[in-house]
Amino acid sequence: MIKTGDPRSLGIPASEARLNFDTELQELGGGPRRRLLVVNDEPAFELSFYCGTCPLLFRRLETAREKLSLESMQKRLTGTLDDPDDGGVIDAFGTLLPKGEYLPLLLEVEPRLVTPGREGDYFSGEQVTTWGIDQFWGLPEYPHTPYYRTFETAVDSDAHLYEFVVPMVPPSWNERKRVEEYIALMDQGTVPTAVAISTLDVCQPAIDRGEDYFVHWGLTHFLLDGHHKLEAAATAGRPVRLLSLLTLGESLAGAEETARLPALRTQSRTARRIGR
């Protein structure tokens, strides 16, 4: 953690915003079906279900094909952001977001790229120890995208915070030349800055079916800017700054939980041991 900004109102009317949160309804007038992150009017990610007892989720959908970087901010973000309010970055990216309350968090992360189903995958690892595998599919949840793991720490003996950075499009879509340029900059000591819209989802199964029954806090950063920077940092083993705009209205967390987040993010990184 570098610095926390003050909660603030950001965004434009939802009908004009390029990024939105939405609810897919049942066809016959029933209740909510899927909680969605929408980019340019196309569903991009399915998110954790509203109940709070289903597993933590970010699942890339077939229509997730676009990034939301701003050309006007490229020069400023190539360097290090030292304060959330530096350079008008928050206001600039606020024009992409739906009107709401947001908490700015400026973090420094060392990302580790994870492929679903392989070593380090949260969904086939820690999540299974609590929820078990999906009873219908007989498999762990599958996010349909590589993603970055950046931090985890204990909330208390019965809860643990996991942090993820999720690219809007997979790293394989990145331009190799730009990734290499950022690696070269990082080798010279530059710490560039990425920007994300973030959610805090607090989830716990209603029934204890796993090896380790505890509350999962998922801090998920969906990249707006920084796809090449994150891949470069993961490849080179270097840090990158991350300006997170945490949505307070669209997270599955209460006011007390979001208020605890800045202090939790200053703790040492610690992995959870099963049964602790």
mmCIF file of C-alpha atoms in Angstrom:
data_model
loop_
_atom_site.group_PDB
_atom_site.id
_atom_site.type_symbol
_atom_site.label_atom_id
_atom_site.label_comp_id
_atom_site.label_asym_id
_atom_site.label_seq_id
_atom_site.Cartn_x
_atom_site.Cartn_y
_atom_site.Cartn_z
ATOM 1 C CA MET A 1 0.000 0.000 0.000
ATOM 2 C CA ILE A 2 1.304 3.451 -0.925
ATOM 3 C CA LYS A 3 -1.625 5.719 -0.102
ATOM 4 C CA THR A 4 -5.412 5.761 0.266
ATOM 5 C CA GLY A 5 -7.458 8.605 -1.143
ATOM 6 C CA ASP A 6 -10.718 9.909 0.259
ATOM 7 C CA PRO A 7 -13.936 8.199 -0.890
ATOM 8 C CA ARG A 8 -15.520 10.288 -3.611
ATOM 9 C CA SER A 9 -18.247 10.502 -6.205
ATOM 10 C CA LEU A 10 -17.031 9.747 -9.711
ATOM 11 C CA GLY A 11 -18.481 8.808 -13.034
ATOM 12 C CA ILE A 12 -21.089 9.772 -15.561
ATOM 13 C CA PRO A 13 -24.652 8.535 -16.163
ATOM 14 C CA ALA A 14 -24.661 4.773 -16.643
ATOM 15 C CA SER A 15 -26.201 5.114 -20.103
ATOM 16 C CA GLU A 16 -23.091 7.038 -21.221
ATOM 17 C CA ALA A 17 -20.374 5.118 -19.356
ATOM 18 C CA ARG A 18 -18.151 2.705 -21.260
ATOM 19 C CA LEU A 19 -17.953 0.420 -18.213
ATOM 20 C CA ASN A 20 -20.945 -0.634 -16.141
ATOM 21 C CA PHE A 21 -22.120 -3.175 -13.612
ATOM 22 C CA ASP A 22 -25.356 -4.893 -14.528
ATOM 23 C CA THR A 23 -27.688 -7.711 -13.563
ATOM 24 C CA GLU A 24 -28.904 -10.319 -16.007
ATOM 25 C CA LEU A 25 -32.508 -11.217 -15.187
ATOM 26 C CA GLN A 26 -34.333 -14.494 -15.600
ATOM 27 C CA GLU A 27 -36.315 -14.583 -18.845
ATOM 28 C CA LEU A 28 -39.731 -15.011 -17.219
ATOM 29 C CA GLY A 29 -39.557 -12.054 -14.875
ATOM 30 C CA GLY A 30 -37.765 -13.896 -12.103
ATOM 31 C CA GLY A 31 -34.923 -12.751 -9.881
ATOM 32 C CA PRO A 32 -31.327 -11.955 -10.777
ATOM 33 C CA ARG A 33 -29.385 -14.489 -12.811
ATOM 34 C CA ARG A 34 -25.836 -13.202 -13.320
ATOM 35 C CA ARG A 35 -23.949 -10.222 -11.912
ATOM 36 C CA LEU A 36 -21.960 -8.710 -14.764
ATOM 37 C CA LEU A 37 -19.197 -6.257 -15.567
ATOM 38 C CA VAL A 38 -20.099 -4.714 -18.926
ATOM 39 C CA VAL A 39 -17.720 -2.953 -21.336
ATOM 40 C CA ASN A 40 -19.089 -0.925 -24.238
ATOM 41 C CA ASP A 41 -22.532 -2.494 -23.748
ATOM 42 C CA GLU A 42 -21.155 -6.036 -24.016
ATOM 43 C CA PRO A 43 -20.946 -8.428 -21.036
ATOM 44 C CA ALA A 44 -17.240 -8.824 -20.264
ATOM 45 C CA PHE A 45 -17.083 -10.713 -16.940
ATOM 46 C CA GLU A 46 -19.439 -12.688 -14.779
ATOM 47 C CA LEU A 47 -18.855 -11.784 -11.127
ATOM 48 C CA SER A 48 -19.534 -13.413 -7.762
ATOM 49 C CA PHE A 49 -23.247 -13.996 -7.249
ATOM 50 C CA TYR A 50 -25.195 -11.605 -5.024
ATOM 51 C CA CYS A 51 -25.994 -14.173 -2.329
ATOM 52 C CA GLY A 52 -22.489 -14.028 -0.837
ATOM 53 C CA THR A 53 -22.534 -17.785 -0.214
ATOM 54 C CA CYS A 54 -21.532 -18.819 -3.737
ATOM 55 C CA PRO A 55 -17.814 -19.024 -4.592
ATOM 56 C CA LEU A 56 -15.850 -15.887 -5.397
ATOM 57 C CA LEU A 57 -15.821 -15.430 -9.163
ATOM 58 C CA PHE A 58 -14.513 -13.421 -12.081
ATOM 59 C CA ARG A 59 -15.206 -15.259 -15.335
ATOM 60 C CA ARG A 60 -14.300 -13.771 -18.694
ATOM 61 C CA LEU A 61 -17.086 -14.010 -21.261
ATOM 62 C CA GLU A 62 -16.952 -14.412 -25.036
ATOM 63 C CA THR A 63 -17.713 -10.736 -25.643
ATOM 64 C CA ALA A 64 -14.762 -9.456 -23.549
ATOM 65 C CA ARG A 65 -12.600 -8.081 -26.355
ATOM 66 C CA GLU A 66 -11.781 -4.468 -25.477
ATOM 67 C CA LYS A 67 -9.432 -2.514 -23.221
ATOM 68 C CA LEU A 68 -10.201 0.936 -21.825
ATOM 69 C CA SER A 69 -6.858 2.733 -21.727
ATOM 70 C CA LEU A 70 -6.777 6.496 -22.357
ATOM 71 C CA GLU A 71 -4.245 7.865 -24.819
ATOM 72 C CA SER A 72 -4.217 11.196 -22.964
ATOM 73 C CA MET A 73 -2.873 9.462 -19.830
ATOM 74 C CA GLN A 74 -0.192 7.294 -21.436
ATOM 75 C CA LYS A 75 2.750 9.619 -20.800
ATOM 76 C CA ARG A 76 1.750 10.274 -17.181
ATOM 77 C CA LEU A 77 1.281 6.590 -16.409
ATOM 78 C CA THR A 78 4.570 5.505 -17.961
ATOM 79 C CA GLY A 79 6.147 6.912 -14.811
ATOM 80 C CA THR A 80 5.478 6.477 -11.111
ATOM 81 C CA LEU A 81 2.330 7.882 -9.539
ATOM 82 C CA ASP A 82 3.091 8.958 -5.961
ATOM 83 C CA ASP A 83 -0.378 10.096 -4.915
ATOM 84 C CA PRO A 84 -3.829 8.981 -6.088
ATOM 85 C CA ASP A 85 -4.702 12.572 -6.959
ATOM 86 C CA ASP A 86 -1.572 13.278 -9.024
ATOM 87 C CA GLY A 87 -1.928 14.306 -12.640
ATOM 88 C CA GLY A 88 -5.711 14.224 -12.910
ATOM 89 C CA VAL A 89 -5.654 10.462 -13.463
ATOM 90 C CA ILE A 90 -8.683 9.722 -11.287
ATOM 91 C CA ASP A 91 -10.844 12.333 -12.978
ATOM 92 C CA ALA A 92 -9.771 11.156 -16.428
ATOM 93 C CA PHE A 93 -10.667 7.521 -15.807
ATOM 94 C CA GLY A 94 -13.787 8.577 -13.936
ATOM 95 C CA THR A 95 -15.244 9.547 -17.312
ATOM 96 C CA LEU A 96 -15.327 5.839 -18.225
ATOM 97 C CA LEU A 97 -17.212 4.735 -15.114
ATOM 98 C CA PRO A 98 -20.847 4.796 -14.004
ATOM 99 C CA LYS A 99 -21.766 7.413 -11.436
ATOM 100 C CA GLY A 100 -21.140 6.142 -7.919
ATOM 101 C CA GLU A 101 -18.935 6.207 -4.837
ATOM 102 C CA TYR A 102 -15.333 5.040 -5.221
ATOM 103 C CA LEU A 103 -12.381 4.603 -2.866
ATOM 104 C CA PRO A 104 -8.988 5.290 -4.518
ATOM 105 C CA LEU A 105 -6.156 2.998 -3.418
ATOM 106 C CA LEU A 106 -2.604 3.446 -4.667
ATOM 107 C CA LEU A 107 -0.762 0.133 -4.372
ATOM 108 C CA GLU A 108 2.620 -1.228 -5.325
ATOM 109 C CA VAL A 109 2.375 -4.832 -6.490
ATOM 110 C CA GLU A 110 4.685 -7.522 -7.812
ATOM 111 C CA PRO A 111 2.371 -9.533 -10.058
ATOM 112 C CA ARG A 112 2.619 -13.263 -10.649
ATOM 113 C CA LEU A 113 0.871 -14.548 -13.767
ATOM 114 C CA VAL A 114 -1.351 -17.555 -13.074
ATOM 115 C CA THR A 115 -2.941 -19.941 -15.556
ATOM 116 C CA PRO A 116 -6.205 -21.551 -14.394
ATOM 117 C CA GLY A 117 -5.760 -25.146 -13.296
ATOM 118 C CA ARG A 118 -2.009 -24.789 -12.832
ATOM 119 C CA GLU A 119 0.223 -24.053 -9.869
ATOM 120 C CA GLY A 120 -0.913 -21.052 -7.849
ATOM 121 C CA ASP A 121 -4.458 -21.004 -9.219
ATOM 122 C CA TYR A 122 -6.855 -19.759 -6.539
ATOM 123 C CA PHE A 123 -9.882 -21.469 -8.086
ATOM 124 C CA SER A 124 -8.427 -24.978 -8.067
ATOM 125 C CA GLY A 125 -6.529 -24.348 -4.825
ATOM 126 C CA GLU A 126 -7.756 -22.218 -1.942
ATOM 127 C CA GLN A 127 -11.329 -21.996 -3.184
ATOM 128 C CA VAL A 128 -11.703 -25.771 -3.383
ATOM 129 C CA THR A 129 -10.530 -26.170 0.210
ATOM 130 C CA THR A 130 -13.611 -24.194 1.291
ATOM 131 C CA TRP A 131 -16.359 -24.851 -1.292
ATOM 132 C CA GLY A 132 -15.147 -28.116 -2.786
ATOM 133 C CA ILE A 133 -15.614 -28.657 -6.511
ATOM 134 C CA ASP A 134 -18.750 -27.679 -8.409
ATOM 135 C CA GLN A 135 -21.314 -30.380 -7.691
ATOM 136 C CA PHE A 136 -22.768 -30.344 -11.207
ATOM 137 C CA TRP A 137 -19.601 -30.121 -13.307
ATOM 138 C CA GLY A 138 -17.374 -32.033 -10.904
ATOM 139 C CA LEU A 139 -14.677 -29.396 -11.484
ATOM 140 C CA PRO A 140 -13.396 -26.219 -9.812
ATOM 141 C CA GLU A 141 -14.695 -22.847 -10.978
ATOM 142 C CA TYR A 142 -12.924 -21.745 -14.167
ATOM 143 C CA PRO A 143 -12.266 -18.033 -14.881
ATOM 144 C CA HIS A 144 -11.592 -18.427 -18.632
ATOM 145 C CA THR A 145 -8.584 -16.106 -18.411
ATOM 146 C CA PRO A 146 -5.051 -16.008 -17.067
ATOM 147 C CA TYR A 147 -4.794 -13.505 -14.219
ATOM 148 C CA TYR A 148 -2.265 -12.064 -11.784
ATOM 149 C CA ARG A 149 -1.961 -12.771 -8.090
ATOM 150 C CA THR A 150 -0.453 -9.913 -6.123
ATOM 151 C CA PHE A 151 -1.214 -10.163 -2.409
ATOM 152 C CA GLU A 152 -2.925 -12.087 0.360
ATOM 153 C CA THR A 153 -3.157 -11.688 4.105
ATOM 154 C CA ALA A 154 -5.175 -12.793 7.108
ATOM 155 C CA VAL A 155 -8.253 -10.763 8.003
ATOM 156 C CA ASP A 156 -8.592 -12.797 11.196
ATOM 157 C CA SER A 157 -8.549 -16.483 12.122
ATOM 158 C CA ASP A 158 -11.798 -17.062 10.198
ATOM 159 C CA ALA A 159 -11.226 -14.856 7.139
ATOM 160 C CA HIS A 160 -8.513 -14.263 4.534
ATOM 161 C CA LEU A 161 -7.995 -11.560 1.907
ATOM 162 C CA TYR A 162 -6.959 -12.539 -1.628
ATOM 163 C CA GLU A 163 -6.002 -9.953 -4.252
ATOM 164 C CA PHE A 164 -6.152 -10.447 -8.022
ATOM 165 C CA VAL A 165 -5.431 -8.302 -11.071
ATOM 166 C CA VAL A 166 -7.558 -9.343 -14.040
ATOM 167 C CA PRO A 167 -6.754 -8.222 -17.595
ATOM 168 C CA MET A 168 -9.680 -7.299 -19.823
ATOM 169 C CA VAL A 169 -8.058 -9.382 -22.561
ATOM 170 C CA PRO A 170 -5.502 -12.184 -22.097
ATOM 171 C CA PRO A 171 -1.763 -11.425 -22.043
ATOM 172 C CA SER A 172 -1.364 -13.402 -25.275
ATOM 173 C CA TRP A 173 -3.134 -10.483 -27.007
ATOM 174 C CA ASN A 174 -0.466 -8.002 -25.864
ATOM 175 C CA GLU A 175 2.023 -6.543 -28.327
ATOM 176 C CA ARG A 176 5.410 -8.186 -27.686
ATOM 177 C CA LYS A 177 7.342 -5.035 -28.571
ATOM 178 C CA ARG A 178 5.514 -2.929 -25.968
ATOM 179 C CA VAL A 179 6.010 -5.562 -23.274
ATOM 180 C CA GLU A 180 9.737 -5.612 -24.042
ATOM 181 C CA GLU A 181 9.881 -1.809 -23.920
ATOM 182 C CA TYR A 182 8.371 -1.818 -20.436
ATOM 183 C CA ILE A 183 10.773 -4.532 -19.298
ATOM 184 C CA ALA A 184 13.653 -2.327 -20.457
ATOM 185 C CA LEU A 185 12.229 0.668 -18.576
ATOM 186 C CA MET A 186 11.811 -1.407 -15.430
ATOM 187 C CA ASP A 187 15.381 -2.649 -15.703
ATOM 188 C CA GLN A 188 16.421 1.019 -15.594
ATOM 189 C CA GLY A 189 14.471 1.528 -12.354
ATOM 190 C CA THR A 190 11.196 2.923 -13.685
ATOM 191 C CA VAL A 191 8.057 1.850 -11.813
ATOM 192 C CA PRO A 192 5.143 2.554 -14.180
ATOM 193 C CA THR A 193 1.511 2.864 -13.115
ATOM 194 C CA ALA A 194 -1.564 0.851 -14.077
ATOM 195 C CA VAL A 195 -5.208 1.756 -13.394
ATOM 196 C CA ALA A 196 -8.077 -0.557 -12.459
ATOM 197 C CA ILE A 197 -11.723 -0.596 -11.460
ATOM 198 C CA SER A 198 -11.957 -2.847 -8.420
ATOM 199 C CA THR A 199 -14.486 -4.816 -6.397
ATOM 200 C CA LEU A 200 -14.328 -6.254 -2.898
ATOM 201 C CA ASP A 201 -16.470 -9.389 -2.643
ATOM 202 C CA VAL A 202 -16.825 -11.133 0.713
ATOM 203 C CA CYS A 203 -17.991 -14.733 0.307
ATOM 204 C CA GLN A 204 -18.587 -17.707 2.601
ATOM 205 C CA PRO A 205 -20.477 -20.933 1.853
ATOM 206 C CA ALA A 206 -23.707 -21.528 3.714
ATOM 207 C CA ILE A 207 -22.706 -25.152 4.364
ATOM 208 C CA ASP A 208 -19.292 -26.448 5.416
ATOM 209 C CA ARG A 209 -18.296 -28.973 2.723
ATOM 210 C CA GLY A 210 -14.564 -28.341 2.441
ATOM 211 C CA GLU A 211 -11.361 -28.908 4.348
ATOM 212 C CA ASP A 212 -11.129 -25.324 5.587
ATOM 213 C CA TYR A 213 -14.293 -23.330 6.294
ATOM 214 C CA PHE A 214 -13.576 -19.587 6.329
ATOM 215 C CA VAL A 215 -14.608 -16.283 4.765
ATOM 216 C CA HIS A 216 -12.922 -15.338 1.482
ATOM 217 C CA TRP A 217 -12.377 -11.625 0.853
ATOM 218 C CA GLY A 218 -11.666 -11.131 -2.844
ATOM 219 C CA LEU A 219 -10.138 -7.809 -3.902
ATOM 220 C CA THR A 220 -10.295 -7.969 -7.687
ATOM 221 C CA HIS A 221 -8.754 -5.282 -9.892
ATOM 222 C CA PHE A 222 -10.026 -5.228 -13.492
ATOM 223 C CA LEU A 223 -7.418 -3.447 -15.584
ATOM 224 C CA LEU A 224 -8.414 -0.268 -17.361
ATOM 225 C CA ASP A 225 -4.836 0.653 -18.265
ATOM 226 C CA GLY A 226 -1.667 -1.386 -17.840
ATOM 227 C CA HIS A 227 -2.006 -4.687 -19.689
ATOM 228 C CA HIS A 228 1.526 -4.509 -21.105
ATOM 229 C CA LYS A 229 2.945 -3.152 -17.830
ATOM 230 C CA LEU A 230 1.550 -6.012 -15.742
ATOM 231 C CA GLU A 231 2.894 -8.644 -18.104
ATOM 232 C CA ALA A 232 6.279 -6.914 -18.181
ATOM 233 C CA ALA A 233 6.406 -6.729 -14.386
ATOM 234 C CA ALA A 234 5.470 -10.405 -14.034
ATOM 235 C CA THR A 235 8.070 -11.411 -16.623
ATOM 236 C CA ALA A 236 10.860 -9.299 -15.139
ATOM 237 C CA GLY A 237 9.974 -9.831 -11.473
ATOM 238 C CA ARG A 238 9.577 -6.089 -10.993
ATOM 239 C CA PRO A 239 7.023 -3.954 -9.116
ATOM 240 C CA VAL A 240 4.373 -1.777 -10.707
ATOM 241 C CA ARG A 241 2.120 0.866 -9.171
ATOM 242 C CA LEU A 242 -1.613 0.197 -9.355
ATOM 243 C CA LEU A 243 -4.222 2.918 -8.934
ATOM 244 C CA SER A 244 -7.358 1.080 -7.870
ATOM 245 C CA LEU A 245 -10.778 2.728 -8.008
ATOM 246 C CA LEU A 246 -12.769 0.523 -5.644
ATOM 247 C CA THR A 247 -16.495 0.670 -6.283
ATOM 248 C CA LEU A 248 -18.307 0.934 -2.971
ATOM 249 C CA GLY A 249 -21.793 0.528 -4.387
ATOM 250 C CA GLU A 250 -21.144 -2.536 -6.559
ATOM 251 C CA SER A 251 -18.942 -4.580 -4.215
ATOM 252 C CA LEU A 252 -20.326 -7.446 -2.140
ATOM 253 C CA ALA A 253 -19.009 -5.914 1.067
ATOM 254 C CA GLY A 254 -20.441 -3.699 3.758
ATOM 255 C CA ALA A 255 -19.172 -0.346 4.960
ATOM 256 C CA GLU A 256 -17.294 -1.897 7.889
ATOM 257 C CA GLU A 257 -15.499 -4.341 5.605
ATOM 258 C CA THR A 258 -14.445 -1.734 3.050
ATOM 259 C CA ALA A 259 -13.302 0.532 5.897
ATOM 260 C CA ARG A 260 -10.948 -2.224 7.071
ATOM 261 C CA LEU A 261 -9.401 -2.758 3.651
ATOM 262 C CA PRO A 262 -6.690 -0.031 3.684
ATOM 263 C CA ALA A 263 -5.281 -1.295 6.987
ATOM 264 C CA LEU A 264 -5.411 -4.918 5.820
ATOM 265 C CA ARG A 265 -3.540 -3.955 2.682
ATOM 266 C CA THR A 266 -0.635 -2.617 4.790
ATOM 267 C CA GLN A 267 -0.143 -5.967 6.540
ATOM 268 C CA SER A 268 2.566 -8.434 5.625
ATOM 269 C CA ARG A 269 1.787 -10.935 2.915
ATOM 270 C CA THR A 270 0.789 -14.226 4.547
ATOM 271 C CA ALA A 271 -0.657 -17.404 3.087
ATOM 272 C CA ARG A 272 -3.402 -19.240 4.929
ATOM 273 C CA ARG A 273 -2.672 -22.666 6.334
ATOM 274 C CA ILE A 274 -5.555 -25.120 6.096
ATOM 275 C CA GLY A 275 -7.595 -25.163 9.268
ATOM 276 C CA ARG A 276 -6.053 -21.996 10.690
#
